[in-house]
mmCIF file of C-alpha atoms and ligand atoms in Angstrom:
data_model
loop_
_atom_site.group_PDB
_atom_site.id
_atom_site.type_symbol
_atom_site.label_atom_id
_atom_site.label_comp_id
_atom_site.label_asym_id
_atom_site.label_seq_id
_atom_site.Cartn_x
_atom_site.Cartn_y
_atom_site.Cartn_z
ATOM 1 C CA MET A 1040 0.067 -0.097 -0.153
ATOM 2 C CA GLN A 1041 1.251 3.457 -1.014
ATOM 3 C CA LEU A 1042 1.399 5.954 1.958
ATOM 4 C CA LYS A 1043 0.018 9.328 0.652
ATOM 5 C CA LEU A 1044 0.610 12.351 2.503
ATOM 6 C CA PRO A 1045 0.043 15.958 1.243
ATOM 7 C CA GLY A 1046 2.720 16.834 -1.027
ATOM 8 C CA MET A 1047 3.715 20.134 0.623
ATOM 9 C CA VAL A 1048 6.923 21.557 1.876
ATOM 10 C CA SER A 1049 7.125 21.198 5.550
ATOM 11 C CA THR A 1050 8.169 24.375 7.356
ATOM 12 C CA SER A 1051 8.849 25.016 10.933
ATOM 13 C CA MET A 1052 5.251 26.291 11.284
ATOM 14 C CA ASP A 1053 3.610 23.021 10.376
ATOM 15 C CA PRO A 1054 2.875 20.309 12.875
ATOM 16 C CA VAL A 1055 5.739 17.879 13.138
ATOM 17 C CA ARG A 1056 5.055 14.685 11.563
ATOM 18 C CA ILE A 1057 5.867 11.678 13.568
ATOM 19 C CA ALA A 1058 5.708 8.093 12.465
ATOM 20 C CA VAL A 1059 5.511 5.172 15.027
ATOM 21 C CA VAL A 1060 6.360 1.844 13.556
ATOM 22 C CA GLY A 1061 4.791 -1.026 15.454
ATOM 23 C CA ALA A 1062 1.174 -1.469 16.885
ATOM 24 C CA GLY A 1063 2.242 -3.935 19.875
ATOM 25 C CA VAL A 1064 1.872 -2.657 23.379
ATOM 26 C CA VAL A 1065 4.988 -0.575 22.824
ATOM 27 C CA GLY A 1066 4.099 1.095 19.672
ATOM 28 C CA LEU A 1067 0.538 2.104 20.788
ATOM 29 C CA SER A 1068 1.477 3.227 24.123
ATOM 30 C CA THR A 1069 4.321 5.337 22.798
ATOM 31 C CA ALA A 1070 1.901 6.804 20.161
ATOM 32 C CA MET A 1071 -0.373 7.719 23.134
ATOM 33 C CA CYS A 1072 2.516 9.345 25.408
ATOM 34 C CA VAL A 1073 3.973 11.312 22.347
ATOM 35 C CA SER A 1074 0.343 12.673 21.706
ATOM 36 C CA LYS A 1075 0.317 13.682 25.359
ATOM 37 C CA LEU A 1076 3.923 15.074 25.549
ATOM 38 C CA VAL A 1077 4.603 16.630 22.266
ATOM 39 C CA PRO A 1078 2.518 19.642 21.158
ATOM 40 C CA ARG A 1079 1.519 20.336 17.813
ATOM 41 C CA CYS A 1080 2.431 17.264 16.165
ATOM 42 C CA SER A 1081 0.669 14.796 13.709
ATOM 43 C CA ILE A 1082 1.096 11.021 14.554
ATOM 44 C CA THR A 1083 0.821 8.192 12.155
ATOM 45 C CA VAL A 1084 1.239 4.479 13.511
ATOM 46 C CA ILE A 1085 2.354 2.192 10.737
ATOM 47 C CA SER A 1086 2.462 -1.587 11.299
ATOM 48 C CA ASP A 1087 2.117 -4.754 9.318
ATOM 49 C CA LYS A 1088 0.300 -6.414 12.054
ATOM 50 C CA PHE A 1089 -2.148 -5.141 14.726
ATOM 51 C CA SER A 1090 -4.110 -6.930 17.511
ATOM 52 C CA PRO A 1091 -4.898 -9.900 17.687
ATOM 53 C CA ASP A 1092 -1.826 -10.733 15.622
ATOM 54 C CA THR A 1093 1.077 -9.224 17.553
ATOM 55 C CA THR A 1094 3.484 -10.846 20.192
ATOM 56 C CA SER A 1095 1.837 -8.503 22.771
ATOM 57 C CA ASP A 1096 -1.588 -10.342 22.205
ATOM 58 C CA VAL A 1097 -0.027 -13.658 23.305
ATOM 59 C CA ALA A 1098 1.454 -12.152 26.631
ATOM 60 C CA ALA A 1099 -0.142 -13.258 29.914
ATOM 61 C CA GLY A 1100 0.062 -9.587 30.900
ATOM 62 C CA MET A 1101 0.897 -9.908 34.318
ATOM 63 C CA LEU A 1102 2.700 -6.956 36.022
ATOM 64 C CA ILE A 1103 5.728 -8.578 37.417
ATOM 65 C CA PRO A 1104 8.951 -6.883 36.082
ATOM 66 C CA HIS A 1105 11.811 -8.632 34.600
ATOM 67 C CA VAL A 1106 15.478 -7.472 35.204
ATOM 68 C CA TYR A 1107 17.382 -6.168 32.271
ATOM 69 C CA PRO A 1108 21.166 -6.411 32.753
ATOM 70 C CA ASN A 1109 22.037 -2.873 31.301
ATOM 71 C CA THR A 1110 19.183 -0.881 33.281
ATOM 72 C CA PRO A 1111 19.875 0.390 36.459
ATOM 73 C CA ILE A 1112 17.349 -0.906 39.159
ATOM 74 C CA PRO A 1113 16.145 2.613 40.192
ATOM 75 C CA THR A 1114 15.226 3.181 36.400
ATOM 76 C CA LEU A 1115 13.635 -0.150 35.942
ATOM 77 C CA LYS A 1116 11.679 0.563 39.218
ATOM 78 C CA GLN A 1117 10.560 3.913 37.857
ATOM 79 C CA TRP A 1118 9.448 2.234 34.556
ATOM 80 C CA PHE A 1119 7.361 -0.259 36.703
ATOM 81 C CA GLN A 1120 6.014 2.270 38.834
ATOM 82 C CA GLU A 1121 4.801 4.546 35.935
ATOM 83 C CA THR A 1122 3.316 1.561 34.426
ATOM 84 C CA PHE A 1123 1.585 0.265 37.647
ATOM 85 C CA ASP A 1124 0.143 3.767 38.281
ATOM 86 C CA HIS A 1125 -1.254 4.116 34.815
ATOM 87 C CA LEU A 1126 -2.881 0.739 34.731
ATOM 88 C CA PHE A 1127 -4.151 1.007 38.366
ATOM 89 C CA ALA A 1128 -5.903 4.206 37.416
ATOM 90 C CA ILE A 1129 -7.599 2.412 34.633
ATOM 91 C CA ALA A 1130 -8.358 -0.493 36.710
ATOM 92 C CA ASN A 1131 -10.252 1.903 39.219
ATOM 93 C CA SER A 1132 -12.119 3.527 36.346
ATOM 94 C CA ALA A 1133 -15.255 2.709 34.525
ATOM 95 C CA GLU A 1134 -13.037 1.713 31.449
ATOM 96 C CA ALA A 1135 -11.527 -1.287 33.323
ATOM 97 C CA GLU A 1136 -13.469 -3.909 31.524
ATOM 98 C CA ASP A 1137 -13.162 -2.444 27.933
ATOM 99 C CA ALA A 1138 -9.417 -1.799 28.717
ATOM 100 C CA GLY A 1139 -8.892 -5.491 29.829
ATOM 101 C CA VAL A 1140 -7.209 -4.246 33.058
ATOM 102 C CA HIS A 1141 -7.800 -5.680 36.507
ATOM 103 C CA LEU A 1142 -6.216 -6.304 39.821
ATOM 104 C CA VAL A 1143 -5.257 -9.963 40.794
ATOM 105 C CA SER A 1144 -3.898 -11.617 43.798
ATOM 106 C CA GLY A 1145 -1.768 -14.607 44.345
ATOM 107 C CA TRP A 1146 1.499 -16.206 45.180
ATOM 108 C CA GLN A 1147 4.855 -16.409 43.714
ATOM 109 C CA ILE A 1148 6.576 -19.482 45.197
ATOM 110 C CA PHE A 1149 10.213 -20.989 45.656
ATOM 111 C CA GLN A 1150 11.571 -24.410 46.024
ATOM 112 C CA SER A 1151 14.608 -22.762 47.985
ATOM 113 C CA ILE A 1152 14.787 -19.520 49.530
ATOM 114 C CA PRO A 1153 15.790 -16.787 46.818
ATOM 115 C CA ALA A 1154 18.880 -14.578 47.164
ATOM 116 C CA GLU A 1155 16.685 -11.667 47.267
ATOM 117 C CA GLU A 1156 13.780 -12.376 49.694
ATOM 118 C CA VAL A 1157 12.308 -9.009 49.168
ATOM 119 C CA PRO A 1158 12.256 -7.883 45.384
ATOM 120 C CA PHE A 1159 13.037 -4.439 44.268
ATOM 121 C CA TRP A 1160 9.400 -3.999 43.216
ATOM 122 C CA ALA A 1161 7.849 -5.133 46.427
ATOM 123 C CA ASP A 1162 6.584 -1.652 47.429
ATOM 124 C CA VAL A 1163 5.027 -1.053 43.933
ATOM 125 C CA VAL A 1164 2.710 -3.866 43.992
ATOM 126 C CA LEU A 1165 0.123 -3.981 46.599
ATOM 127 C CA GLY A 1166 0.207 -5.785 49.899
ATOM 128 C CA PHE A 1167 3.488 -7.455 49.380
ATOM 129 C CA ARG A 1168 4.326 -9.938 52.298
ATOM 130 C CA LYS A 1169 6.152 -13.262 52.809
ATOM 131 C CA MET A 1170 3.698 -16.221 52.533
ATOM 132 C CA THR A 1171 2.473 -17.602 55.788
ATOM 133 C CA LYS A 1172 3.204 -21.356 56.842
ATOM 134 C CA ALA A 1173 -0.496 -21.927 56.371
ATOM 135 C CA GLU A 1174 -0.467 -20.703 52.782
ATOM 136 C CA LEU A 1175 2.629 -22.588 51.964
ATOM 137 C CA LYS A 1176 0.798 -25.893 52.901
ATOM 138 C CA LYS A 1177 -0.982 -25.633 49.604
ATOM 139 C CA PHE A 1178 2.448 -26.195 47.877
ATOM 140 C CA PRO A 1179 4.199 -28.921 49.654
ATOM 141 C CA GLN A 1180 7.353 -28.852 47.184
ATOM 142 C CA HIS A 1181 7.952 -25.152 48.062
ATOM 143 C CA VAL A 1182 9.453 -23.711 51.212
ATOM 144 C CA PHE A 1183 9.070 -19.869 50.538
ATOM 145 C CA GLY A 1184 6.888 -17.439 48.686
ATOM 146 C CA HIS A 1185 5.696 -13.918 48.231
ATOM 147 C CA ALA A 1186 1.984 -13.054 48.408
ATOM 148 C CA PHE A 1187 0.667 -9.847 46.741
ATOM 149 C CA THR A 1188 -1.819 -8.208 44.577
ATOM 150 C CA THR A 1189 -0.775 -6.967 41.209
ATOM 151 C CA LEU A 1190 -2.264 -5.963 37.796
ATOM 152 C CA LYS A 1191 -3.201 -8.021 34.784
ATOM 153 C CA CYS A 1192 -3.334 -6.140 31.398
ATOM 154 C CA GLU A 1193 -4.876 -8.146 28.853
ATOM 155 C CA SER A 1194 -3.550 -7.251 25.416
ATOM 156 C CA PRO A 1195 -6.478 -8.607 23.168
ATOM 157 C CA ALA A 1196 -8.601 -5.820 25.087
ATOM 158 C CA TYR A 1197 -6.005 -3.201 25.875
ATOM 159 C CA LEU A 1198 -4.566 -2.797 22.463
ATOM 160 C CA PRO A 1199 -7.781 -2.121 20.754
ATOM 161 C CA TRP A 1200 -8.868 0.270 23.580
ATOM 162 C CA LEU A 1201 -5.470 2.071 23.056
ATOM 163 C CA GLU A 1202 -6.132 1.962 19.094
ATOM 164 C CA LYS A 1203 -9.565 3.621 19.670
ATOM 165 C CA ARG A 1204 -8.271 6.215 21.889
ATOM 166 C CA LEU A 1205 -5.595 7.004 19.419
ATOM 167 C CA LYS A 1206 -8.035 7.308 16.443
ATOM 168 C CA GLY A 1207 -10.313 9.476 18.723
ATOM 169 C CA SER A 1208 -7.471 11.967 19.234
ATOM 170 C CA GLY A 1209 -6.599 12.242 15.636
ATOM 171 C CA VAL A 1210 -3.916 9.582 15.116
ATOM 172 C CA LEU A 1211 -3.805 7.976 11.778
ATOM 173 C CA ILE A 1212 -3.264 4.213 11.581
ATOM 174 C CA LEU A 1213 -1.767 2.587 8.588
ATOM 175 C CA THR A 1214 -1.359 -1.013 7.661
ATOM 176 C CA ARG A 1215 1.947 -1.375 5.927
ATOM 177 C CA ARG A 1216 5.317 -3.252 6.231
ATOM 178 C CA ILE A 1217 8.338 -1.129 6.380
ATOM 179 C CA GLY A 1218 11.410 -2.587 4.600
ATOM 180 C CA ASP A 1219 13.833 0.263 5.597
ATOM 181 C CA LEU A 1220 13.300 3.130 7.993
ATOM 182 C CA TRP A 1221 14.770 5.639 5.593
ATOM 183 C CA GLU A 1222 11.415 4.790 3.447
ATOM 184 C CA LEU A 1223 9.718 7.245 5.838
ATOM 185 C CA HIS A 1224 11.894 10.047 4.884
ATOM 186 C CA PRO A 1225 10.956 12.857 3.915
ATOM 187 C CA SER A 1226 7.280 11.998 4.581
ATOM 188 C CA PHE A 1227 8.094 12.290 8.410
ATOM 189 C CA ASP A 1228 10.183 14.565 10.579
ATOM 190 C CA VAL A 1229 10.710 11.976 13.371
ATOM 191 C CA VAL A 1230 10.392 8.238 13.382
ATOM 192 C CA VAL A 1231 9.847 6.104 16.598
ATOM 193 C CA ASN A 1232 10.916 2.571 16.180
ATOM 194 C CA CYS A 1233 8.835 0.279 17.995
ATOM 195 C CA SER A 1234 9.097 -2.742 15.904
ATOM 196 C CA GLY A 1235 10.039 -5.279 18.566
ATOM 197 C CA LEU A 1236 11.741 -8.370 16.870
ATOM 198 C CA GLY A 1237 11.282 -6.582 13.576
ATOM 199 C CA SER A 1238 14.356 -4.347 14.719
ATOM 200 C CA ARG A 1239 16.629 -7.204 13.935
ATOM 201 C CA GLN A 1240 16.059 -6.071 10.342
ATOM 202 C CA LEU A 1241 14.828 -2.464 10.732
ATOM 203 C CA ALA A 1242 17.650 -1.268 13.133
ATOM 204 C CA GLN A 1243 19.985 -4.118 11.689
ATOM 205 C CA ASP A 1244 20.337 -5.048 15.320
ATOM 206 C CA SER A 1245 21.815 -8.637 15.243
ATOM 207 C CA GLU A 1246 21.471 -8.928 18.968
ATOM 208 C CA MET A 1247 17.840 -9.140 18.764
ATOM 209 C CA PHE A 1248 16.480 -12.707 18.838
ATOM 210 C CA PRO A 1249 13.264 -14.539 19.761
ATOM 211 C CA MET A 1250 12.543 -16.096 23.058
ATOM 212 C CA ARG A 1251 9.665 -18.320 22.048
ATOM 213 C CA GLY A 1252 6.646 -18.603 24.627
ATOM 214 C CA GLN A 1253 4.013 -21.280 24.395
ATOM 215 C CA VAL A 1254 1.129 -20.951 26.674
ATOM 216 C CA LEU A 1255 -2.329 -22.670 27.120
ATOM 217 C CA ASN A 1256 -5.499 -20.597 27.344
ATOM 218 C CA VAL A 1257 -8.097 -22.566 29.362
ATOM 219 C CA ARG A 1258 -11.571 -22.233 31.108
ATOM 220 C CA ALA A 1259 -11.259 -22.670 34.754
ATOM 221 C CA PRO A 1260 -13.419 -19.967 36.339
ATOM 222 C CA TRP A 1261 -13.008 -21.523 39.779
ATOM 223 C CA VAL A 1262 -9.279 -20.479 39.846
ATOM 224 C CA LYS A 1263 -9.100 -17.048 41.154
ATOM 225 C CA HIS A 1264 -5.502 -16.712 42.559
ATOM 226 C CA PHE A 1265 -2.378 -16.383 40.433
ATOM 227 C CA ILE A 1266 0.253 -18.862 41.070
ATOM 228 C CA ARG A 1267 3.841 -18.321 39.681
ATOM 229 C CA ASP A 1268 6.976 -20.546 40.316
ATOM 230 C CA GLY A 1269 9.920 -18.284 41.179
ATOM 231 C CA SER A 1270 11.629 -19.504 38.102
ATOM 232 C CA GLY A 1271 9.202 -17.869 35.993
ATOM 233 C CA LEU A 1272 8.761 -21.113 33.980
ATOM 234 C CA THR A 1273 5.424 -22.440 35.476
ATOM 235 C CA TYR A 1274 2.572 -19.968 35.948
ATOM 236 C CA ILE A 1275 -1.325 -19.984 36.400
ATOM 237 C CA TYR A 1276 -2.738 -16.558 35.699
ATOM 238 C CA PRO A 1277 -6.517 -16.233 36.062
ATOM 239 C CA GLY A 1278 -7.953 -13.339 33.731
ATOM 240 C CA THR A 1279 -11.280 -11.923 32.890
ATOM 241 C CA SER A 1280 -12.706 -15.006 31.084
ATOM 242 C CA ASN A 1281 -9.801 -17.368 30.960
ATOM 243 C CA VAL A 1282 -6.779 -18.705 32.831
ATOM 244 C CA ILE A 1283 -3.239 -18.718 30.983
ATOM 245 C CA LEU A 1284 -1.035 -21.493 31.808
ATOM 246 C CA GLY A 1285 2.571 -21.296 31.068
ATOM 247 C CA GLY A 1286 5.060 -21.565 29.915
ATOM 248 C CA THR A 1287 8.259 -21.767 27.872
ATOM 249 C CA ARG A 1288 11.284 -19.755 27.279
ATOM 250 C CA GLN A 1289 12.970 -20.995 24.152
ATOM 251 C CA GLN A 1290 15.972 -18.979 22.984
ATOM 252 C CA GLY A 1291 16.543 -18.298 19.272
ATOM 253 C CA ASP A 1292 13.436 -20.507 18.281
ATOM 254 C CA TRP A 1293 11.425 -18.958 15.610
ATOM 255 C CA ASN A 1294 8.527 -21.622 15.402
ATOM 256 C CA LEU A 1295 5.048 -20.091 15.804
ATOM 257 C CA SER A 1296 3.367 -23.430 15.684
ATOM 258 C CA PRO A 1297 2.310 -24.966 19.059
ATOM 259 C CA ASP A 1298 4.129 -28.189 20.083
ATOM 260 C CA ALA A 1299 1.840 -30.707 21.373
ATOM 261 C CA GLU A 1300 4.465 -32.225 23.749
ATOM 262 C CA ILE A 1301 5.205 -28.840 25.274
ATOM 263 C CA SER A 1302 1.566 -28.254 25.952
ATOM 264 C CA ARG A 1303 1.320 -31.548 27.698
ATOM 265 C CA GLY A 1304 4.312 -30.739 29.748
ATOM 266 C CA ILE A 1305 2.756 -27.112 30.638
ATOM 267 C CA PHE A 1306 -0.499 -28.691 31.734
ATOM 268 C CA SER A 1307 0.941 -31.215 33.905
ATOM 269 C CA ARG A 1308 3.236 -28.742 35.659
ATOM 270 C CA CYS A 1309 0.393 -26.381 36.352
ATOM 271 C CA CYS A 1310 -1.829 -29.342 37.494
ATOM 272 C CA ALA A 1311 1.010 -30.219 39.933
ATOM 273 C CA LEU A 1312 0.533 -26.718 41.469
ATOM 274 C CA GLU A 1313 -3.183 -26.478 41.157
ATOM 275 C CA PRO A 1314 -4.779 -30.023 40.969
ATOM 276 C CA SER A 1315 -8.295 -28.646 40.269
ATOM 277 C CA LEU A 1316 -6.979 -27.633 36.702
ATOM 278 C CA GLN A 1317 -7.497 -31.271 35.617
ATOM 279 C CA GLY A 1318 -11.159 -30.066 35.169
ATOM 280 C CA ALA A 1319 -10.236 -27.220 32.882
ATOM 281 C CA CYS A 1320 -11.881 -27.203 29.593
ATOM 282 C CA ASP A 1321 -11.677 -25.111 26.050
ATOM 283 C CA ILE A 1322 -7.951 -25.615 25.978
ATOM 284 C CA ARG A 1323 -6.247 -23.510 23.324
ATOM 285 C CA GLU A 1324 -2.618 -23.170 22.487
ATOM 286 C CA LYS A 1325 -0.825 -19.904 21.764
ATOM 287 C CA VAL A 1326 2.704 -19.066 20.680
ATOM 288 C CA GLY A 1327 4.516 -15.607 20.858
ATOM 289 C CA LEU A 1328 8.180 -14.736 20.047
ATOM 290 C CA ARG A 1329 9.345 -12.311 22.873
ATOM 291 C CA PRO A 1330 11.576 -9.510 21.327
ATOM 292 C CA PHE A 1331 14.650 -10.214 23.372
ATOM 293 C CA ARG A 1332 17.661 -8.216 23.529
ATOM 294 C CA PRO A 1333 20.558 -9.335 25.901
ATOM 295 C CA ALA A 1334 21.414 -5.952 27.082
ATOM 296 C CA GLY A 1335 17.711 -4.989 27.589
ATOM 297 C CA VAL A 1336 15.490 -2.398 26.234
ATOM 298 C CA ARG A 1337 17.022 -0.078 23.557
ATOM 299 C CA LEU A 1338 15.879 3.622 24.201
ATOM 300 C CA GLN A 1339 18.147 5.884 22.093
ATOM 301 C CA THR A 1340 18.018 8.444 19.346
ATOM 302 C CA GLU A 1341 19.805 7.676 16.120
ATOM 303 C CA PHE A 1342 20.167 10.176 13.145
ATOM 304 C CA LEU A 1343 20.018 8.380 9.861
ATOM 305 C CA ALA A 1344 21.642 10.291 7.156
ATOM 306 C CA GLN A 1345 21.904 10.126 3.278
ATOM 307 C CA ASP A 1346 23.151 12.747 0.901
ATOM 308 C CA GLY A 1347 23.319 15.420 3.460
ATOM 309 C CA ARG A 1348 19.627 14.687 4.732
ATOM 310 C CA ARG A 1349 18.930 13.581 8.251
ATOM 311 C CA LEU A 1350 16.196 11.559 9.769
ATOM 312 C CA PRO A 1351 15.940 11.285 13.685
ATOM 313 C CA VAL A 1352 14.802 7.851 14.731
ATOM 314 C CA VAL A 1353 14.034 7.130 18.455
ATOM 315 C CA HIS A 1354 14.593 3.367 18.992
ATOM 316 C CA HIS A 1355 12.121 1.850 21.530
ATOM 317 C CA TYR A 1356 12.419 -1.857 21.429
ATOM 318 C CA GLY A 1357 13.788 -5.193 23.048
ATOM 319 C CA HIS A 1358 11.544 -5.625 25.983
ATOM 320 C CA GLY A 1359 11.821 -9.180 26.075
ATOM 321 C CA SER A 1360 9.868 -11.141 28.786
ATOM 322 C CA GLY A 1361 8.406 -8.167 30.547
ATOM 323 C CA GLY A 1362 7.208 -5.442 28.067
ATOM 324 C CA ILE A 1363 3.832 -5.374 29.539
ATOM 325 C CA SER A 1364 5.137 -4.713 32.933
ATOM 326 C CA VAL A 1365 7.116 -1.546 32.051
ATOM 327 C CA HIS A 1366 5.560 -0.534 28.637
ATOM 328 C CA TRP A 1367 4.103 2.912 30.101
ATOM 329 C CA GLY A 1368 7.290 3.928 31.827
ATOM 330 C CA THR A 1369 9.360 3.421 28.652
ATOM 331 C CA ALA A 1370 6.850 5.007 26.433
ATOM 332 C CA LEU A 1371 6.992 8.070 28.487
ATOM 333 C CA GLU A 1372 10.806 7.921 28.145
ATOM 334 C CA ALA A 1373 10.562 7.490 24.340
ATOM 335 C CA ALA A 1374 8.158 10.397 24.032
ATOM 336 C CA ARG A 1375 10.799 12.567 25.945
ATOM 337 C CA LEU A 1376 13.399 11.497 23.481
ATOM 338 C CA VAL A 1377 10.995 12.621 20.670
ATOM 339 C CA SER A 1378 10.383 15.788 22.316
ATOM 340 C CA GLU A 1379 14.080 16.624 22.339
ATOM 341 C CA CYS A 1380 14.168 15.709 18.489
ATOM 342 C CA VAL A 1381 11.137 18.076 17.871
ATOM 343 C CA GLN A 1382 12.760 20.936 19.845
ATOM 344 C CA ALA A 1383 15.915 20.701 17.554
ATOM 345 C CA PRO A 1384 15.730 23.275 14.797
ATOM 346 C CA ARG A 1385 13.900 21.967 11.646
ATOM 347 C CA THR A 1386 15.047 22.726 8.007
ATOM 348 C CA PRO A 1387 12.346 22.723 5.427
ATOM 349 C CA THR A 1388 11.986 19.291 3.801
ATOM 350 C CA PRO A 1389 11.186 18.698 0.127
ATOM 351 C CA LYS A 1390 8.015 17.337 -1.343
ATOM 352 C CA SER A 1391 6.957 13.802 -0.081
ATOM 353 C CA ASN A 1392 7.931 10.832 -2.178
ATOM 354 C CA LEU A 1393 5.341 8.415 -0.721
HETATM 355 C C1 LIG B 191 4.042 -16.241 25.987
HETATM 356 C C2 LIG B 191 4.370 -14.934 26.608
HETATM 357 C C3 LIG B 191 4.001 -14.534 27.868
HETATM 358 C C4 LIG B 191 4.353 -13.096 28.282
HETATM 359 N N1 LIG B 191 3.788 -12.829 29.310
HETATM 360 C C5 LIG B 191 4.180 -11.567 29.852
HETATM 361 C C6 LIG B 191 3.732 -11.077 31.045
HETATM 362 O O1 LIG B 191 2.987 -11.772 31.864
HETATM 363 N N2 LIG B 191 4.090 -9.786 31.605
HETATM 364 C C7 LIG B 191 4.941 -8.979 30.781
HETATM 365 O O2 LIG B 191 5.307 -8.017 31.241
HETATM 366 N N3 LIG B 191 5.280 -9.574 29.654
HETATM 367 C C8 LIG B 191 4.965 -10.489 29.018
HETATM 368 N N4 LIG B 191 5.529 -11.002 27.807
HETATM 369 C C9 LIG B 191 6.348 -10.015 26.989
HETATM 370 C C10 LIG B 191 5.548 -9.114 26.216
HETATM 371 O O3 LIG B 191 4.680 -9.972 25.462
HETATM 372 C C11 LIG B 191 6.425 -8.414 25.220
HETATM 373 O O4 LIG B 191 7.586 -7.951 26.052
HETATM 374 C C12 LIG B 191 5.794 -7.341 24.622
HETATM 375 O O5 LIG B 191 4.638 -7.783 24.076
HETATM 376 C C13 LIG B 191 6.695 -6.576 23.515
HETATM 377 O O6 LIG B 191 6.015 -5.639 22.781
HETATM 378 P P1 LIG B 191 6.268 -5.053 21.432
HETATM 379 O O7 LIG B 191 5.274 -4.001 21.185
HETATM 380 O O8 LIG B 191 7.734 -4.462 21.632
HETATM 381 O O9 LIG B 191 6.343 -6.144 20.400
HETATM 382 P P2 LIG B 191 5.158 -6.739 19.390
HETATM 383 O O10 LIG B 191 3.968 -7.014 20.221
HETATM 384 O O11 LIG B 191 5.755 -7.846 18.756
HETATM 385 O O12 LIG B 191 4.914 -5.549 18.480
HETATM 386 C C14 LIG B 191 5.849 -5.367 17.407
HETATM 387 C C15 LIG B 191 5.028 -4.524 16.336
HETATM 388 O O13 LIG B 191 6.013 -4.076 15.210
HETATM 389 C C16 LIG B 191 5.353 -4.527 14.043
HETATM 390 N N5 LIG B 191 6.569 -4.536 13.028
HETATM 391 C C17 LIG B 191 7.525 -5.378 13.136
HETATM 392 N N6 LIG B 191 8.337 -5.363 12.101
HETATM 393 C C18 LIG B 191 7.641 -4.366 11.294
HETATM 394 C C19 LIG B 191 7.961 -3.941 9.886
HETATM 395 N N7 LIG B 191 9.088 -4.124 9.304
HETATM 396 N N8 LIG B 191 7.019 -3.101 9.364
HETATM 397 C C20 LIG B 191 6.022 -2.634 10.023
HETATM 398 N N9 LIG B 191 5.630 -3.157 11.381
HETATM 399 C C21 LIG B 191 6.506 -4.021 11.662
HETATM 400 C C22 LIG B 191 4.619 -5.906 14.359
HETATM 401 O O14 LIG B 191 3.662 -6.088 13.275
HETATM 402 C C23 LIG B 191 3.833 -5.353 15.608
HETATM 403 O O15 LIG B 191 2.818 -4.707 15.415
HETATM 404 C C24 LIG B 191 4.984 -12.363 27.278
HETATM 405 C C25 LIG B 191 5.455 -12.766 26.177
HETATM 406 C C26 LIG B 191 5.066 -14.123 25.637
HETATM 407 C C27 LIG B 191 5.383 -14.499 24.231
#
């Protein structure tokens, strides 16, 4: 599809034209934060896939942060706190059901005492405490645990909700695959790259690789508490209409087809923690490729240049296993980087080629 924009010369008086590439949780939240933080801009979200076909749609959506090796803990905690506050406000509003955001209580359990008995995010979630002996009786193989209330953000509802709000505030949404970010010059003044795993090609980032995750979506409405093994490999996350059972972390595996053997393993590990799941029905398998980057999230401005012309690109990708947990915090940071690009003096750009 050809992108048609008015073939006018852009001057410093025109709204700044911002393209956000990607429509997973990172792209849509970034577009939202840019629309709040950057005055007088026009925003276009461009993506080859939208909900329900993104990796974000497969996520269990639990707000429990993952550590990124190159991100200082105070920064990570700030991203998590900002995301938690944003989603907590939605959970407490009349929009909660439409947005697919709700509170959920449960346990994170360990077979041996973890090095960090109190994680850095303990005072962000609600009511964090060590599990009592009575609670631990439910898990005879485990010796220690955390009990807390956190949020669950269900992307199959949250992404369309964000998209609707973006459209309502005048953001243009385009379905298109981008082969090279330079294609967006000169139609846009600033590009935000939120293409997740697509950044392997778009940002030529060979460090990006898939961390395959397979989950089961089952009906078991009697399961009300989440249960997460401290390793993060086995989990039971009840949601608005279904329970998500997980999971796997398969490094470098691009296979999007469910594996029946893996599904059997997930089901039996989850039943070992919650035997009543033997009665679960409507079992559906789902697979997603987490956009994994060993160093962690890339939040950085790069200036692409060709023949003396420049295109600022704010990179915002590489959220791996914990993108839902920190998306709003990193989107605010990306929007601040966009704001810096916009404040830099603009030179008139020639007529659009697209
Ligand atoms: C099984 C599983 C369970 C998970 N559970 C949790 C959880 O409980 N909590 C949590 O915090 N996180 C969880 N995650 C991780 C979370 O899903 C990711 O961190 C997050 O979804 C990444 O979002 P994203 O927007 O960067 O990527 P994506 O959702 O993959 O979005 C990328 C977007 O870019 C677009 N795109 C890519 N290339 C191009 C291109 N060339 N041109 C145009 N568009 C392009 C794609 O179409 C897509 O719209 C889980 C992931 C999986 C797989």
